[in-house]
Amino acid sequence: GENVEQHPSTLSVQEGDSAVIKCTYSDSASNYFPWYKQELGKRPQLIIDIRSNVGEKKDQRIAVTLNKTAKHFSLHITETQPEDSAVYFCAAKGGTYKYIFGTGTRLKVLA
Amino acid sequence: DAEITQSPRHKITETGRQVTLACHQTWNHNNMFWYRQDLGHGLRLIHYSYGVQDTNKGEVSDGYSVSRSNTEDLPLTLESAASSQTSVYFCASSEQGLAATGELFFGEGSRLTVL
């Protein structure tokens, strides 16, 4: 069935360093790849997304890259700050409106 | 402002009891979803609906049911609660159509404990 694998499950970085989270999807019909940030006790919120006809998208300190051939997509956060500490989820959506999520990455930014 | 709300936010119940979690959205979205969130498993899809009278099973649907009698509401029912259903439940909604952004809007979550 459809599956999204996400790595690593936890990631600790020093403030100011970069963080990279990687996801792999199985459904070749997937065409939309959002990333959600979830702070402790809060709801997931969309931070950036990319569609299958684009290879890279950037929004200030965050960027997402997509390799359709390898079915990989990644989240890059540069110049990390303490407020970036949260759980990040990747997801993939195929031809239907159903979203399959990865298992999440807990990012800790150490001051 | 449009919103998606869940109730109750916290509930403690006993094994075997029936529980219903409510989800109400004012976005006028046709798509609605229920996810459960457990440590190590991320967000797993329970049930989803693409419109009134439409319901579909997700990857972890056993023991759960939903009904969609109008656009705004998708209540989730646990027919006979089990301890394995202790979790945080999130309702979400999204647009349909070519102009849809694809963004999934989440409710604040409902924490359910089954003793």
Short mmCIF file of C-alpha atoms in Angstrom, two decimals:
data_model
loop_
_atom_site.label_atom_id
_atom_site.label_comp_id
_atom_site.label_asym_id
_atom_site.label_seq_id
_atom_site.Cartn_x
_atom_site.Cartn_y
_atom_site.Cartn_z
CA GLY A 1 0.00 0.00 0.00
CA GLU A 2 0.91 3.66 0.05
CA ASN A 3 3.72 4.50 2.42
CA VAL A 4 5.91 7.46 3.40
CA GLU A 5 9.16 6.84 5.27
CA GLN A 6 10.77 9.71 7.18
CA HIS A 7 14.26 10.00 8.64
CA PRO A 8 15.68 10.73 11.12
CA SER A 9 13.18 10.30 13.92
CA THR A 10 15.12 12.73 16.12
CA LEU A 11 17.60 15.44 15.18
CA SER A 12 19.62 17.75 17.41
CA VAL A 13 21.50 20.71 15.96
CA GLN A 14 23.31 23.71 17.36
CA GLU A 15 21.62 27.06 16.91
CA GLY A 16 22.70 28.55 13.59
CA ASP A 17 23.44 25.19 11.97
CA SER A 18 21.37 23.60 9.21
CA ALA A 19 18.91 20.74 9.57
CA VAL A 20 17.84 18.28 6.88
CA ILE A 21 14.92 15.84 7.08
CA LYS A 22 14.36 13.26 4.37
CA CYS A 23 11.27 11.40 3.15
CA THR A 24 10.64 8.65 0.65
CA TYR A 25 7.24 7.84 -0.83
CA SER A 26 5.99 4.69 -2.54
CA ASP A 27 3.03 5.83 -4.66
CA SER A 28 4.30 7.01 -8.04
CA ALA A 29 0.98 8.87 -8.54
CA SER A 30 1.83 11.25 -5.66
CA ASN A 31 1.86 14.82 -6.91
CA TYR A 32 1.82 17.08 -3.85
CA PHE A 33 4.29 17.04 -0.94
CA PRO A 34 3.60 19.26 2.08
CA TRP A 35 5.62 19.67 5.26
CA TYR A 36 3.90 20.33 8.57
CA LYS A 37 5.34 21.68 11.81
CA GLN A 38 3.79 20.68 15.10
CA GLU A 39 4.74 22.45 18.31
CA LEU A 40 4.15 20.72 21.63
CA GLY A 41 0.44 20.40 22.36
CA LYS A 42 -0.56 22.19 19.18
CA ARG A 43 -2.06 21.21 15.85
CA PRO A 44 0.13 20.53 12.77
CA GLN A 45 0.52 23.57 10.55
CA LEU A 46 1.72 23.79 6.96
CA ILE A 47 5.13 25.43 6.57
CA ILE A 48 6.01 24.69 2.94
CA ASP A 49 4.87 22.46 0.10
CA ILE A 50 6.00 21.41 -3.35
CA ARG A 51 4.21 19.99 -6.37
CA SER A 52 5.52 17.25 -8.62
CA ASN A 53 6.29 19.63 -11.52
CA VAL A 54 8.82 21.58 -9.42
CA GLY A 55 12.23 20.43 -8.21
CA GLU A 56 12.89 22.96 -5.46
CA LYS A 57 11.03 25.64 -3.52
CA LYS A 58 12.38 28.10 -0.99
CA ASP A 59 10.76 30.35 1.59
CA GLN A 60 13.23 32.37 3.64
CA ARG A 61 15.14 29.89 5.83
CA ILE A 62 13.28 26.79 4.72
CA ALA A 63 13.46 24.93 1.42
CA VAL A 64 12.11 21.71 0.01
CA THR A 65 13.65 19.61 -2.76
CA LEU A 66 11.97 16.85 -4.75
CA ASN A 67 13.54 14.02 -6.74
CA LYS A 68 10.64 12.32 -8.55
CA THR A 69 12.84 9.64 -10.10
CA ALA A 70 14.09 8.46 -6.72
CA LYS A 71 10.76 9.29 -4.97
CA HIS A 72 12.63 11.38 -2.40
CA PHE A 73 11.87 14.80 -0.98
CA SER A 74 13.68 16.72 1.73
CA LEU A 75 13.18 19.68 4.06
CA HIS A 76 16.13 21.99 4.62
CA ILE A 77 16.20 24.54 7.45
CA THR A 78 19.14 26.95 7.49
CA GLU A 79 20.34 29.17 10.35
CA THR A 80 18.23 27.25 12.83
CA GLN A 81 16.74 29.08 15.81
CA PRO A 82 15.31 27.79 19.11
CA GLU A 83 11.77 28.44 17.84
CA ASP A 84 12.39 25.88 15.08
CA SER A 85 12.29 23.16 17.75
CA ALA A 86 9.21 21.06 17.01
CA VAL A 87 8.06 17.85 15.34
CA TYR A 88 8.09 17.99 11.54
CA PHE A 89 5.95 15.74 9.35
CA CYS A 90 6.24 15.13 5.64
CA ALA A 91 3.28 13.92 3.62
CA ALA A 92 2.42 12.79 0.12
CA LYS A 93 -0.86 13.17 -1.74
CA GLY A 94 -1.73 11.23 -4.85
CA GLY A 95 -4.44 11.60 -7.44
CA THR A 96 -7.13 11.44 -4.77
CA TYR A 97 -7.28 13.88 -1.86
CA LYS A 98 -5.87 11.37 0.62
CA TYR A 99 -2.71 12.42 2.48
CA ILE A 100 -0.22 9.86 3.80
CA PHE A 101 2.11 11.14 6.51
CA GLY A 102 5.60 10.16 7.57
CA THR A 103 6.24 9.19 11.19
CA GLY A 104 7.69 12.57 12.14
CA THR A 105 11.06 14.05 13.11
CA ARG A 106 11.61 15.69 16.47
CA LEU A 107 13.99 18.59 15.89
CA LYS A 108 15.82 20.11 18.85
CA VAL A 109 17.77 23.29 18.33
CA LEU A 110 20.35 23.69 21.08
CA ALA A 111 21.16 27.23 22.17
CA ASP B 1 -12.70 33.62 10.30
CA ALA B 2 -13.22 30.08 9.06
CA GLU B 3 -12.17 27.40 11.50
CA ILE B 4 -12.22 23.70 12.28
CA THR B 5 -13.16 22.79 15.84
CA GLN B 6 -13.11 19.54 17.76
CA SER B 7 -14.91 18.52 20.92
CA PRO B 8 -14.30 17.38 23.51
CA ARG B 9 -10.64 18.40 23.74
CA HIS B 10 -10.02 15.88 26.50
CA LYS B 11 -11.99 12.79 27.45
CA ILE B 12 -11.47 9.85 29.76
CA THR B 13 -13.69 6.82 29.28
CA GLU B 14 -13.86 3.17 30.21
CA THR B 15 -13.28 0.09 28.10
CA GLY B 16 -16.39 -0.97 26.23
CA ARG B 17 -18.15 2.40 26.24
CA GLN B 18 -19.23 4.16 23.07
CA VAL B 19 -17.48 7.48 22.44
CA THR B 20 -18.13 10.13 19.81
CA LEU B 21 -15.65 12.86 18.91
CA ALA B 22 -17.13 15.83 17.10
CA CYS B 23 -15.54 17.78 14.26
CA HIS B 24 -17.07 20.94 12.78
CA GLN B 25 -15.56 23.07 10.03
CA THR B 26 -16.69 26.39 8.62
CA TRP B 27 -14.35 26.36 5.62
CA ASN B 28 -17.10 24.79 3.46
CA HIS B 29 -14.58 22.11 2.51
CA ASN B 30 -15.84 18.91 0.91
CA ASN B 31 -12.90 16.79 2.12
CA MET B 32 -12.73 15.83 5.78
CA PHE B 33 -10.37 13.41 7.52
CA TRP B 34 -9.78 11.80 10.89
CA TYR B 35 -6.22 10.94 11.98
CA ARG B 36 -4.84 9.46 15.16
CA GLN B 37 -1.41 10.46 16.44
CA ASP B 38 0.73 8.07 18.45
CA LEU B 39 4.38 8.26 19.33
CA GLY B 40 6.47 6.50 16.72
CA HIS B 41 3.58 6.22 14.27
CA GLY B 42 3.01 9.80 13.21
CA LEU B 43 -0.44 10.63 11.84
CA ARG B 44 -2.42 7.60 10.68
CA LEU B 45 -5.60 7.94 8.65
CA ILE B 46 -8.72 6.46 10.25
CA HIS B 47 -11.59 7.52 7.96
CA TYR B 48 -12.18 10.18 5.35
CA SER B 49 -15.02 11.74 3.37
CA TYR B 50 -15.11 13.57 0.06
CA GLY B 51 -18.64 14.91 0.51
CA VAL B 52 -22.07 14.43 2.03
CA GLN B 53 -23.01 10.75 2.36
CA ASP B 54 -19.50 9.69 1.28
CA THR B 55 -17.25 7.86 3.76
CA ASN B 56 -14.12 5.76 3.23
CA LYS B 57 -11.88 3.62 5.40
CA GLY B 58 -8.32 4.61 6.06
CA GLU B 59 -5.38 2.48 7.16
CA VAL B 60 -6.51 2.04 10.81
CA SER B 61 -10.31 2.01 10.58
CA ASP B 62 -11.10 -1.07 12.70
CA GLY B 63 -13.24 -0.13 15.70
CA TYR B 64 -14.15 3.30 14.32
CA SER B 65 -17.01 4.66 12.22
CA VAL B 66 -17.96 8.02 10.72
CA SER B 67 -21.01 9.54 9.10
CA ARG B 68 -21.35 12.63 6.89
CA SER B 69 -24.85 14.08 6.88
CA ASN B 70 -23.80 17.63 6.01
CA THR B 71 -20.75 19.50 4.73
CA GLU B 72 -19.69 20.94 8.10
CA ASP B 73 -19.54 17.87 10.36
CA LEU B 74 -17.74 14.52 10.46
CA PRO B 75 -18.23 12.85 13.86
CA LEU B 76 -15.96 9.92 14.74
CA THR B 77 -17.51 7.10 16.80
CA LEU B 78 -15.71 4.42 18.74
CA GLU B 79 -18.38 1.73 19.08
CA SER B 80 -16.71 -0.07 22.00
CA ALA B 81 -13.65 1.76 23.26
CA ALA B 82 -10.46 -0.25 23.80
CA SER B 83 -7.25 0.72 25.60
CA SER B 84 -5.43 0.55 22.26
CA GLN B 85 -7.55 3.50 21.15
CA THR B 86 -5.99 5.81 23.71
CA SER B 87 -4.51 8.48 21.47
CA VAL B 88 -4.70 12.05 20.25
CA TYR B 89 -7.23 12.42 17.44
CA PHE B 90 -7.03 15.13 14.80
CA CYS B 91 -9.76 16.13 12.40
CA ALA B 92 -8.73 17.89 9.19
CA SER B 93 -10.31 19.33 6.07
CA SER B 94 -9.23 20.44 2.60
CA GLU B 95 -10.63 21.90 -0.59
CA GLN B 96 -11.51 20.05 -3.75
CA GLY B 97 -11.14 21.15 -7.33
CA LEU B 98 -8.45 22.39 -9.71
CA ALA B 99 -8.02 25.65 -7.82
CA ALA B 100 -7.49 23.90 -4.50
CA THR B 101 -4.21 24.72 -2.77
CA GLY B 102 -3.88 21.23 -1.35
CA GLU B 103 -3.39 22.49 2.20
CA LEU B 104 -4.83 20.34 4.96
CA PHE B 105 -6.32 22.34 7.84
CA PHE B 106 -6.25 20.63 11.23
CA GLY B 107 -8.41 20.97 14.30
CA GLU B 108 -6.80 21.40 17.73
CA GLY B 109 -6.99 17.70 18.54
CA SER B 110 -8.91 15.56 21.02
CA ARG B 111 -6.99 13.59 23.63
CA LEU B 112 -8.81 10.37 24.47
CA THR B 113 -7.85 8.07 27.32
CA VAL B 114 -9.48 4.65 27.59
CA LEU B 115 -9.09 3.04 31.02
#
